Coordinates of C-alpha atoms in Angstrom, one line a residue:
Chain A
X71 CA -150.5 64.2 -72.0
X72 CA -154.0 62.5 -70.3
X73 CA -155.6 63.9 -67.3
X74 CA -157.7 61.4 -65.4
X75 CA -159.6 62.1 -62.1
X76 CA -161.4 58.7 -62.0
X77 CA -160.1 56.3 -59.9
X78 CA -162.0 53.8 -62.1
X79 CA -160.5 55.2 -65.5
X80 CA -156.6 55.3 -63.6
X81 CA -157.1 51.8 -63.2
X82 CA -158.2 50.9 -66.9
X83 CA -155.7 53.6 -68.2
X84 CA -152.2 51.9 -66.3
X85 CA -153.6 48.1 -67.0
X86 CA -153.8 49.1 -70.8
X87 CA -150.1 50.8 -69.8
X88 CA -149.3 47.1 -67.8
X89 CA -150.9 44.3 -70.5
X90 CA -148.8 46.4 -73.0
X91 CA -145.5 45.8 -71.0
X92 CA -144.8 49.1 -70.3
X93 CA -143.0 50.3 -67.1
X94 CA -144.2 53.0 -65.0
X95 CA -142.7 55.8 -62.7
X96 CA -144.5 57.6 -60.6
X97 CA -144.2 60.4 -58.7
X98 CA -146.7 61.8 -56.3
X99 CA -147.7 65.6 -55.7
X100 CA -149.6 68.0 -54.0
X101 CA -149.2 70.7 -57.4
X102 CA -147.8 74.1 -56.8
X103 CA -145.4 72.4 -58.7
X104 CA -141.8 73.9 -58.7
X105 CA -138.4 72.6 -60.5
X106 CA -138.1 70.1 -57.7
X107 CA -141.2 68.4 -58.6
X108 CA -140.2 68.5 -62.6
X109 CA -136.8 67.2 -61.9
X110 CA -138.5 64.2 -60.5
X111 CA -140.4 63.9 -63.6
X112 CA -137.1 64.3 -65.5
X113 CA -136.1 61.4 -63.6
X114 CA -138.9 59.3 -64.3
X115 CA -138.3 59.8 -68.1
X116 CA -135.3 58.7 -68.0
X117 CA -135.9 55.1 -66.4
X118 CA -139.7 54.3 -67.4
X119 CA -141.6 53.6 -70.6
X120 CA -144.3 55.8 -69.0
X121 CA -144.6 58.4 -66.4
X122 CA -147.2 59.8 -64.0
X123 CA -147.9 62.2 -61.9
X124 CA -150.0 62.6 -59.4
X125 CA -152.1 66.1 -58.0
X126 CA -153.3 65.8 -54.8
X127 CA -153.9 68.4 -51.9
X128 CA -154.0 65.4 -49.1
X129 CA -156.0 66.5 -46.6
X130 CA -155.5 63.4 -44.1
X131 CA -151.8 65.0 -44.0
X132 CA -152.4 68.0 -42.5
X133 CA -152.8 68.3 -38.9
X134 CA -155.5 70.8 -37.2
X135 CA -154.8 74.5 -37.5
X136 CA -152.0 73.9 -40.1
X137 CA -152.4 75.7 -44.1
X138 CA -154.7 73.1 -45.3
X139 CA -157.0 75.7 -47.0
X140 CA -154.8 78.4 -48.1
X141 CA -152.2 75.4 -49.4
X142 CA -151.5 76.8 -53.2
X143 CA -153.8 75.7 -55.4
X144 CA -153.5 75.9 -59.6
X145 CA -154.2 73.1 -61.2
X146 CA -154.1 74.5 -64.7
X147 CA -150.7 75.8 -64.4
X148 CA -149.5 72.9 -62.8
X149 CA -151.0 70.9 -66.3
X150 CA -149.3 73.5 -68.1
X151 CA -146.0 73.0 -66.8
X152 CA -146.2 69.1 -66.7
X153 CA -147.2 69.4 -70.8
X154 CA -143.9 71.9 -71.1
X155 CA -141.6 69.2 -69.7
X156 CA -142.5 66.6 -72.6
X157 CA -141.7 63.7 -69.6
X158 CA -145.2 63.5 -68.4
X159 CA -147.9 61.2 -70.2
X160 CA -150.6 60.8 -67.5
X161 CA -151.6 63.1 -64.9
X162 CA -154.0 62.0 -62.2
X163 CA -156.0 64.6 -60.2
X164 CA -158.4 62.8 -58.3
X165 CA -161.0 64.5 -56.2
X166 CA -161.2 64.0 -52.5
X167 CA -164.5 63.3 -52.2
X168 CA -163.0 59.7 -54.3
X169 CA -160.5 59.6 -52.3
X170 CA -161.7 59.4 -49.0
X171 CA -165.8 58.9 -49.4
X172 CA -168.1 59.3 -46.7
X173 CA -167.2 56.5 -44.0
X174 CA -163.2 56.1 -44.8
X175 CA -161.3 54.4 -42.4
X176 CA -158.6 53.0 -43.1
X177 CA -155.3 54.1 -42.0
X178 CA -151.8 53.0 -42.9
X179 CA -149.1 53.7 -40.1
X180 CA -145.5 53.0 -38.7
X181 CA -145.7 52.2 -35.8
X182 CA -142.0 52.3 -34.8
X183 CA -140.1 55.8 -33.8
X184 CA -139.5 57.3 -37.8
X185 CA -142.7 59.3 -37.6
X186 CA -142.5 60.2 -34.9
X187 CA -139.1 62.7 -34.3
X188 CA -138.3 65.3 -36.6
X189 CA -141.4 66.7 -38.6
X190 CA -143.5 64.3 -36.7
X191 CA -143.3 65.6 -33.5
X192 CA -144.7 69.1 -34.2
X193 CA -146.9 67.5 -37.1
X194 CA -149.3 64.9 -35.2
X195 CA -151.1 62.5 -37.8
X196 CA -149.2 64.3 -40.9
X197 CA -147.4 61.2 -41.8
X198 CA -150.0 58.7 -41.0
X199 CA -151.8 61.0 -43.9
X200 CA -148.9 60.4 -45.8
X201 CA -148.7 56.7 -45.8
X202 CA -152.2 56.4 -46.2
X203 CA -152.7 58.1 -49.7
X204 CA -149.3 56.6 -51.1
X205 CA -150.8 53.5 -50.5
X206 CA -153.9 54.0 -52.0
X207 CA -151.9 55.9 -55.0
X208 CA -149.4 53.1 -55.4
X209 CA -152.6 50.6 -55.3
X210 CA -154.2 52.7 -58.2
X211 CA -151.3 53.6 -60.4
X212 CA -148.7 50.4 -59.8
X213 CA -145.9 51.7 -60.7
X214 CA -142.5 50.1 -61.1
X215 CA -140.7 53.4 -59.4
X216 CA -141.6 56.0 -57.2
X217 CA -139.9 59.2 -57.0
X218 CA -139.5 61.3 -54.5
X219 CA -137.3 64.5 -53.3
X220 CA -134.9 64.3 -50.6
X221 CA -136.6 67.7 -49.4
X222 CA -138.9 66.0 -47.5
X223 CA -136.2 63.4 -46.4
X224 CA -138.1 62.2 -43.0
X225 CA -141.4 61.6 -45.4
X226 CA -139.5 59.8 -48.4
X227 CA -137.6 57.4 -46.0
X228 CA -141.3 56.3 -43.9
X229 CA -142.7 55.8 -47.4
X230 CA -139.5 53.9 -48.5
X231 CA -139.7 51.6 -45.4
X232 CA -143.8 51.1 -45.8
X233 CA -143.3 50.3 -49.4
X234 CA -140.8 47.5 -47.4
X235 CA -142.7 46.3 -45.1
X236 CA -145.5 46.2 -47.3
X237 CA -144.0 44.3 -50.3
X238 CA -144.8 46.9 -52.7
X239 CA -143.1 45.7 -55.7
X240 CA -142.2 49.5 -55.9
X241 CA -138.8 50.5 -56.4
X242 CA -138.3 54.1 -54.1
X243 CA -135.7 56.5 -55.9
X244 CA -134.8 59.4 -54.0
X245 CA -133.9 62.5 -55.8
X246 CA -131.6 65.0 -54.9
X247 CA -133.0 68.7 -53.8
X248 CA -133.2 71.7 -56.2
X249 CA -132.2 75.0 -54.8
X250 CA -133.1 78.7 -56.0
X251 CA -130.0 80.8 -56.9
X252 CA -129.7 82.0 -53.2
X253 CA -129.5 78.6 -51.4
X254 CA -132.9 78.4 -50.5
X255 CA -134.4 74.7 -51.5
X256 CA -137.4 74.7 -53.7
X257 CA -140.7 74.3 -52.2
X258 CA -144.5 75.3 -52.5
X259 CA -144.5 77.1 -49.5
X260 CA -142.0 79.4 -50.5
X261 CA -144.4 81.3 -51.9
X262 CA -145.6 82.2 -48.5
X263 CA -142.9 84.5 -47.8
X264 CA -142.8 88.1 -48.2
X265 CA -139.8 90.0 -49.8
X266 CA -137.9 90.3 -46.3
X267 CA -139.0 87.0 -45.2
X268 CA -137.8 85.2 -48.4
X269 CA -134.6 87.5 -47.9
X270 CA -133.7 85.8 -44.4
X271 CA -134.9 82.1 -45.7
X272 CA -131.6 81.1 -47.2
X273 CA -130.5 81.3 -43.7
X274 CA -131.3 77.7 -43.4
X275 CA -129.4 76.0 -46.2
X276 CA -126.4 78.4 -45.2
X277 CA -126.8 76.8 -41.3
X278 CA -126.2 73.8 -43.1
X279 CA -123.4 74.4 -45.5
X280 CA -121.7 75.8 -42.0
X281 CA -121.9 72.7 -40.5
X282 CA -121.0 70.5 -43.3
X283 CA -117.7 72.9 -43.6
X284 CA -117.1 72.0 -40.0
X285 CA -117.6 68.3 -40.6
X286 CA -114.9 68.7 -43.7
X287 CA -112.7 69.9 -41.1
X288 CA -113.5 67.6 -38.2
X289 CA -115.8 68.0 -36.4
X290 CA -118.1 64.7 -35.6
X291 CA -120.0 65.7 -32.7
X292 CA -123.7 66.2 -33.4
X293 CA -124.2 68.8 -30.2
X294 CA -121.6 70.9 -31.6
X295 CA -123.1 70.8 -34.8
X296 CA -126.4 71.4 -33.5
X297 CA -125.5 74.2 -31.4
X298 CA -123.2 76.4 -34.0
X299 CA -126.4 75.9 -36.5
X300 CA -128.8 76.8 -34.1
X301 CA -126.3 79.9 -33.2
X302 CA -126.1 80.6 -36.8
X303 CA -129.9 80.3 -37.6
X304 CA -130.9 82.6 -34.3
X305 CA -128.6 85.3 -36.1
X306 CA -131.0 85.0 -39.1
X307 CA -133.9 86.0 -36.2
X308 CA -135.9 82.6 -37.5
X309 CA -137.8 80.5 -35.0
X310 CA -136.1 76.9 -34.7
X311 CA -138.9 74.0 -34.4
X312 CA -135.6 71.7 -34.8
X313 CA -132.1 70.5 -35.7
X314 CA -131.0 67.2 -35.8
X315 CA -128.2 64.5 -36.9
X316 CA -129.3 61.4 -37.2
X317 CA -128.7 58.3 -39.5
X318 CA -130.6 59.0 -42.9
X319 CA -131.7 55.8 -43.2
X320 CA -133.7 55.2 -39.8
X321 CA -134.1 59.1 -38.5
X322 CA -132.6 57.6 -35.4
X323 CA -130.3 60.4 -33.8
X324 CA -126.9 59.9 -34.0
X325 CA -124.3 60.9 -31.3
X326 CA -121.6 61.0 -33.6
X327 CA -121.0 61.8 -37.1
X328 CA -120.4 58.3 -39.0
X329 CA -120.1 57.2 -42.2
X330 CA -123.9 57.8 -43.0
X331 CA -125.8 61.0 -41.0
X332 CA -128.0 63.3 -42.3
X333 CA -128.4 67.0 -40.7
X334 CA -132.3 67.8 -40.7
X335 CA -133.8 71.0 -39.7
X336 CA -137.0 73.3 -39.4
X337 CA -137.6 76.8 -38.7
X338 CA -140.3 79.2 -39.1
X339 CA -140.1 82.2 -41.2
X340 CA -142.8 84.6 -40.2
X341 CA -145.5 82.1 -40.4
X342 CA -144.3 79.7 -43.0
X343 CA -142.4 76.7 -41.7
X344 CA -139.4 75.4 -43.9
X345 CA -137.1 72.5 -44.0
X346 CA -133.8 71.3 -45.5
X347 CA -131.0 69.2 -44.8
X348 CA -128.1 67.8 -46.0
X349 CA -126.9 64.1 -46.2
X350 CA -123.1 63.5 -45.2
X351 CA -121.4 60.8 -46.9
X352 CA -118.0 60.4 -45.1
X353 CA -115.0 57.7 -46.2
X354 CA -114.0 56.7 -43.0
Chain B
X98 CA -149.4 22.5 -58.6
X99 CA -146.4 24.9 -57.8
X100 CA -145.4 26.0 -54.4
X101 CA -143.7 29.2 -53.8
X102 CA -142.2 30.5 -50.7
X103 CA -139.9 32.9 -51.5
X104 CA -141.8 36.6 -51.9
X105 CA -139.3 37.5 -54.9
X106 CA -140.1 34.2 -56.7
X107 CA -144.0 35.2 -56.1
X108 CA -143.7 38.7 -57.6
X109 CA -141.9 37.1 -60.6
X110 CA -144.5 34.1 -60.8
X111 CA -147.4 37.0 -60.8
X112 CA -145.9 39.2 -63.2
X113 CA -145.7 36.2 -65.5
X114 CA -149.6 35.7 -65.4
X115 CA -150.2 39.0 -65.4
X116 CA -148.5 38.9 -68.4
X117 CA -150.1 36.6 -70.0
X118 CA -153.4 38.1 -69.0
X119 CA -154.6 35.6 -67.1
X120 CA -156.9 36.8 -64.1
X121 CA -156.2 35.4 -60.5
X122 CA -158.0 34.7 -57.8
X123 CA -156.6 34.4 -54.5
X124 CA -157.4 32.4 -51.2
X125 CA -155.4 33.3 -48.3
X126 CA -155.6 30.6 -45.8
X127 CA -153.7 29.9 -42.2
X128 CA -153.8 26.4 -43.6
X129 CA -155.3 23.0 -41.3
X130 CA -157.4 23.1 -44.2
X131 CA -160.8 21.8 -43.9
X132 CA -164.2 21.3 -47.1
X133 CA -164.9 25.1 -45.8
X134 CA -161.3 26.6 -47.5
X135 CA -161.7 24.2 -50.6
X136 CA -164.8 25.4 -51.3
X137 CA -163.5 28.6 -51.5
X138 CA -160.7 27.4 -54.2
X139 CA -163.6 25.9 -56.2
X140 CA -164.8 29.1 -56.3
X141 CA -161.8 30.9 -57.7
X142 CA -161.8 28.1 -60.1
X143 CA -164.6 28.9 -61.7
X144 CA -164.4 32.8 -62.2
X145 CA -160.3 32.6 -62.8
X146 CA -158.0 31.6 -65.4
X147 CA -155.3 31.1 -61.9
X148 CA -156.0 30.4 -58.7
X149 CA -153.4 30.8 -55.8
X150 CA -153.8 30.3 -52.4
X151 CA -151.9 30.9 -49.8
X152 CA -151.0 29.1 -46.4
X153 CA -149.7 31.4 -43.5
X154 CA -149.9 31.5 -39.7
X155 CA -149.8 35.1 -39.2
X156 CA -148.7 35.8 -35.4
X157 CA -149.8 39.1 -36.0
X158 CA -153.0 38.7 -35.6
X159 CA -153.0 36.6 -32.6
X160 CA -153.1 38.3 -29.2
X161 CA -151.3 37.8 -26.2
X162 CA -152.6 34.2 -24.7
X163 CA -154.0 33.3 -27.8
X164 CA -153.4 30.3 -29.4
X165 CA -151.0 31.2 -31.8
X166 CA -148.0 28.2 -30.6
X167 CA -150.3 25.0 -30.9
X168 CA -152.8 26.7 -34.1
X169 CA -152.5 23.5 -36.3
X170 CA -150.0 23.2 -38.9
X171 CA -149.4 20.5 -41.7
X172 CA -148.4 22.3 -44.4
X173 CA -147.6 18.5 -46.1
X174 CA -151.4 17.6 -45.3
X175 CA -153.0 21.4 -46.5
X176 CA -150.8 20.5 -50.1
X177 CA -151.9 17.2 -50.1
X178 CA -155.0 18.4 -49.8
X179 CA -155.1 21.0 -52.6
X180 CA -153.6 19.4 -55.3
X181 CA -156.1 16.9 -55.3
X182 CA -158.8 19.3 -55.9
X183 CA -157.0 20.3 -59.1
X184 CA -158.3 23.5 -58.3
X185 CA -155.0 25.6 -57.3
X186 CA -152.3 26.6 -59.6
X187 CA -149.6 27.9 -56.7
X188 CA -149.8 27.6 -53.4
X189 CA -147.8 30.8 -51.4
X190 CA -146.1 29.4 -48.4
X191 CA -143.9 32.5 -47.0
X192 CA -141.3 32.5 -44.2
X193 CA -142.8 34.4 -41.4
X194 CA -139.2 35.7 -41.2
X195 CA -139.1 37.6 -45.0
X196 CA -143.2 38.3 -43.9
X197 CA -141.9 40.2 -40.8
X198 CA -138.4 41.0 -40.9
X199 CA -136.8 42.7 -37.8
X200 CA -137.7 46.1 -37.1
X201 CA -140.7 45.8 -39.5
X202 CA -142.9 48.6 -38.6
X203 CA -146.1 49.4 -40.8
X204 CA -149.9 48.0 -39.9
X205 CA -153.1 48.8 -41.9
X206 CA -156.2 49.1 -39.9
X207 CA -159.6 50.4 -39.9
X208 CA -159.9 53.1 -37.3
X209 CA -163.8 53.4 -37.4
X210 CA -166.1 50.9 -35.0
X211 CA -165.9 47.8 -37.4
X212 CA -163.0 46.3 -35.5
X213 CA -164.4 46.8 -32.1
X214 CA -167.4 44.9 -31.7
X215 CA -168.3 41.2 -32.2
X216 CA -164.5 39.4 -31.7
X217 CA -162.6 42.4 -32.0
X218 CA -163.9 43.1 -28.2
X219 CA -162.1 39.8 -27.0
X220 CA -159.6 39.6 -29.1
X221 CA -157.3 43.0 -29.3
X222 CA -155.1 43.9 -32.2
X223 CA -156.7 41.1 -34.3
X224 CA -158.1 42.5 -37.1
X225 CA -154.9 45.1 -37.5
X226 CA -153.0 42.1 -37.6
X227 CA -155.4 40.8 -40.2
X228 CA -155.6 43.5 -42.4
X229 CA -151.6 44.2 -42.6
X230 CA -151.2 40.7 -43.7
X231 CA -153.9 40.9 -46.1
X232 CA -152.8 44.1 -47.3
X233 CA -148.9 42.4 -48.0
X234 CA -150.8 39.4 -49.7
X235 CA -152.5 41.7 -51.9
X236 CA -149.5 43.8 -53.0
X237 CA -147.4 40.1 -53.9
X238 CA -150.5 38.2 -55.3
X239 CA -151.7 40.7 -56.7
X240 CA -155.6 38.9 -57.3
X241 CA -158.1 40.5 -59.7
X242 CA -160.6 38.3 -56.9
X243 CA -160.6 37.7 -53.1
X244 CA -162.4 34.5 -51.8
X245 CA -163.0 34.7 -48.2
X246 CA -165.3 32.5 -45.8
X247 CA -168.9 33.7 -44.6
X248 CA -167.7 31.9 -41.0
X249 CA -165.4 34.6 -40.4
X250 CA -168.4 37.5 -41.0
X251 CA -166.8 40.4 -39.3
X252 CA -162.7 39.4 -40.8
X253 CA -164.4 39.3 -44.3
X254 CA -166.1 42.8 -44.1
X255 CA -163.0 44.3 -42.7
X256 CA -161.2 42.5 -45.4
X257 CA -163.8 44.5 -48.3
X258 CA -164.1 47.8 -46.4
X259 CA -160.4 48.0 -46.6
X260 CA -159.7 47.0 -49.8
X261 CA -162.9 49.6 -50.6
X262 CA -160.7 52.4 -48.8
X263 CA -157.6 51.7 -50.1
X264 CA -158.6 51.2 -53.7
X265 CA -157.0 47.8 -54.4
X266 CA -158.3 47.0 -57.9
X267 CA -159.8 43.5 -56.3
X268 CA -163.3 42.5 -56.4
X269 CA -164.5 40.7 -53.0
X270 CA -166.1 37.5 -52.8
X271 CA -167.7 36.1 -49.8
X272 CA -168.0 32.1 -50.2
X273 CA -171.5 30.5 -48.0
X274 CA -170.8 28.5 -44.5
X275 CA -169.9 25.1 -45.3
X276 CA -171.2 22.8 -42.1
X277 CA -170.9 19.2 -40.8
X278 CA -173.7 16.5 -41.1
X279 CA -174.5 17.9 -37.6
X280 CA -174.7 21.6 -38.5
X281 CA -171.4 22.4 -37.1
X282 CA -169.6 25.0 -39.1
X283 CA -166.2 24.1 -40.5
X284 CA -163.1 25.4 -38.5
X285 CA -159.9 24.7 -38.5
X286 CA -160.4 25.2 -34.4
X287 CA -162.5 22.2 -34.1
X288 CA -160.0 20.1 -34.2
X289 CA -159.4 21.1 -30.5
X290 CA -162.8 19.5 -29.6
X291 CA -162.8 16.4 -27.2
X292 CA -165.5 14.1 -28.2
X293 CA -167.9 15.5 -25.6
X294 CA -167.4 19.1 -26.6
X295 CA -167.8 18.0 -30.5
X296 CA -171.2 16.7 -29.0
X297 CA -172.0 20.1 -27.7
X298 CA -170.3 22.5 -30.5
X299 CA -173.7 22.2 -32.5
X300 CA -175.8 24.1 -30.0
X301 CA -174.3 27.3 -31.6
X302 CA -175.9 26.3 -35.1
X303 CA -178.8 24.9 -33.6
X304 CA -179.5 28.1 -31.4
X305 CA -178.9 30.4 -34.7
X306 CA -181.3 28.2 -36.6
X307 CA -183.9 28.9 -34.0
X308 CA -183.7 32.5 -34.2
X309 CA -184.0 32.0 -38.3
X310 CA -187.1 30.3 -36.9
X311 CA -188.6 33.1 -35.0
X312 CA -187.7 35.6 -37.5
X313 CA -190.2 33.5 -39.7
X314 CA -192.6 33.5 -37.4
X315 CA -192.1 37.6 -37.2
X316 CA -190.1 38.2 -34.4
X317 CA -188.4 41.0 -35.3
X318 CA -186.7 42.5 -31.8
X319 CA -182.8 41.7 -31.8
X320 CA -183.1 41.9 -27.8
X321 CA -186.0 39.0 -27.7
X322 CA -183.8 36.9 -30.0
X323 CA -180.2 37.2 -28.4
X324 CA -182.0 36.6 -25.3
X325 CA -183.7 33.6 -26.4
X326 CA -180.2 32.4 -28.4
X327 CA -178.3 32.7 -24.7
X328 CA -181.0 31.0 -22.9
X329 CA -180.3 27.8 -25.6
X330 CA -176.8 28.3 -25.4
X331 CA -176.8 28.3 -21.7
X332 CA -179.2 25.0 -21.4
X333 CA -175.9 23.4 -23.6
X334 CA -173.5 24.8 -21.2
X335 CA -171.4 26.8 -23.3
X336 CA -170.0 29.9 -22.2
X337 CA -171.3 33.0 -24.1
X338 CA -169.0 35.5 -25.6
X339 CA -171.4 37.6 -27.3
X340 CA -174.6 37.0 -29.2
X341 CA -175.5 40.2 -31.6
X342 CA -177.5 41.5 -34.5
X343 CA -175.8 43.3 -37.0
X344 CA -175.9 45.1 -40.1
X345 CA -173.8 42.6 -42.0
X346 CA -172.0 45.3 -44.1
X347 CA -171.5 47.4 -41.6
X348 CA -171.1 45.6 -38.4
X349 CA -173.9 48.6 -36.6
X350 CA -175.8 46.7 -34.0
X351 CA -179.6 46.9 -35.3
X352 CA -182.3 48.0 -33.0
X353 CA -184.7 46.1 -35.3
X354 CA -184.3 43.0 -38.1
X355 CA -184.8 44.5 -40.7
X356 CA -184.3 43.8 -44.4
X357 CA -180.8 42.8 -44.5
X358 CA -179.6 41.9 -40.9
X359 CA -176.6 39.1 -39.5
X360 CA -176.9 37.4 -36.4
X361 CA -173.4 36.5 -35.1
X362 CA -172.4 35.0 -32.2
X363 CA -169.0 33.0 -30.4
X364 CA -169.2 30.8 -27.4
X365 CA -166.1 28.5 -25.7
X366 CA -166.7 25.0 -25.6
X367 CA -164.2 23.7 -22.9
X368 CA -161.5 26.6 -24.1
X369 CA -162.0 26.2 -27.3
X370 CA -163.8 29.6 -29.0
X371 CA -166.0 28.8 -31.6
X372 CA -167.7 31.3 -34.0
X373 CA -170.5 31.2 -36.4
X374 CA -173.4 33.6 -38.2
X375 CA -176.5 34.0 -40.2
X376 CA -177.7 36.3 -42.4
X377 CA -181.0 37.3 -42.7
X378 CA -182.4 38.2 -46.3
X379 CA -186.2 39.6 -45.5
X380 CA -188.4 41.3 -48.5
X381 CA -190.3 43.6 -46.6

């Protein structure tokens, strides 16, 4: 498995990959890697000659005041895990000072309403960070697929819709989300949370599978949804930033539950904010 | 010489080259094609295995008032015109419909001063507009080089500094001013001229050339030249827009010509807006 931090040597390393015929899948991260991120890799493997990953703590992504600093850091382990998998041959871990020199300014940006519900609206700038450094990363590794988790569903549909708009001849696969024993979906901030604290997380998924049972039953109305999760997630004694149905494609809410909806929500947990959701497929 | 329009049919057409390992050097041109764009191809000709230009009207980058409905178009003339110089391999003619689709959403733009100043003062949203298409041009084309006019000073350092930023693997090149008999330089605008204001255009040139004069002669205070460039412009009746000295790279106003310095300036003849520059190369 290579590890390149050059932007220079990433380019010489995927022409050599690209002159050879060999098609690439990608798949960005910010390590702290979990199962999540290796199941992405998995995935990769499975549909590319060659697959990277990326290691990046994006600082344009993180808004003032937010865990910038203290984000989880361990490169090394991260390599060593990546190596275990056997679906990894190039890791790139390029250094921010590269990434955004002295003087950077330029910005890539929706400008319609996807950034800014959801995560956005308590996250200002985070997904203008976002689309920023895929760009750059798709412009340095050109891949033929991108991979990312359905965790972060509001983040993989902007990038999915910039890679549109854009006419990345990038093909966006969006991978299902890993969960711990317990419910709880897989993330790098999980390990954030103290014993009690990651005792009451799973609270979240639960709020979801609740909702989804009521769906199975009947219910289409997103308030009522919203209103017996929020019940349910206040029982948990978690701080709710949000919960929402909307249309998984667009993030636009819905106001009833169709074919297509997704439910998204955010809480806190102590300190540490976490998200899930779940996205309803109905035969109607 | 093949034409493409269809952005599928361009990724495919790309890939092929880049297959073959042949580099490609790229034009992008809003067509009403003038000696000024061909000598750009002539320079992708020479450094290139494939050349492609492309021919594109972008509204985007038009403001509001602007004159983005009667900008000249003859696409039949501009192809004409190109295959004769036996210089172009594929000329990219996109729908503006598959260029923005409905609902498209994502811009590209340089959030530091560069856009501000000089043109970017009259003409709002501009240079965003410019850089998104750009941005889409690069992702289909796909160039090893850029060619882009000297005329358009403050568009072609945008153009670099964001292709700096966002790490496209292209290599910038900035082709000289090419001018009329009369010292005129080439634009597509011109064509809007009456015969008197064609008479009067070449005060702008004329008024540069005497600050190139002045700088000779060791003149070296930006304010003493602008003021002396308006008080020619003014004796031609023209109507000033701005008259400035620049860092050329940069854009910075300079308090003092120094070693490397632009002086750039745009005036209306009747309601036409013409631009042009100069850059100053001193060894001090």
């Amino acid at each position: 498995m290579k590890v390149i931090s050059a932007i220079k040597e990433m380019h010489e390393y995927v022409d050599k990959l690209k002159r050879r015929k060999h098609t690439i899948g990608f798949a960005p991260t910010m390590g702290a890697l979990h199962e999540g991120h290796l199941s992405l890799m998995a995935a990769a493997k499975q549909a590319n000659e060659k697959v990277i990953a990326s290691i990046f703590v994006n600082p344009a992504q993180f808004a003032a005041g937010e865990d910038f600093e203290k984000y989880p850091r361990d490169v090394k382990k991260d390599l060593k895990l990546l190596k275990n998998t056997k679906n990894v041959d190039c890791v790139f871990t390029p250094d921010p000072k590269e990434i955004y020199p002295d003087g950077y300014a330029t910005y890539v940006e929706l400008g319609n309403e996807m950034p800014k519900g959801l995560c956005g609206a308590t996250r200002p700038g985070h997904f203008k960070g976002v689309t920023t450094v895929v760009s750059m990363l798709l412009n340095i590794v050109k891949p033929d697929r991108l991979y990312l988790g359905q965790k972060d569903l509001q983040q993989a549909m902007i990038i999915k819709k910039m890679i549109y708009d854009l006419k990345y001849p990038v093909e966006t696969v969006i991978c299902p989300i890993l969960r711990e024993k317990d419910g709880l979906a897989m993330s790098s901030r999980n390990m954030y949370l103290n014993p009690d604290e990651r005792n009451t997380a799973p609270a979240l998924h639960k709020s979801l599978q609740m909702a989804e049972s009521m769906i199975e039953l009947g219910e289409r109305d997103p308030q009522v949804l919203v209103r017996e999760i929020k019940r349910k997630l206040k029982e948990a004694n978690v701080e709710i930033d949000y919960v929402e149905v909307v249309d998984p494609d667009t993030l636009v809410k819905k106001d009833r539950v169709g074919s297509r909806s997704a439910i998204a929500a955010a809480i806190y947990v102590g300190k540490t904010r976490l998200i899930d959701n779940t996205i309803i497929n109905l035969k109607e």
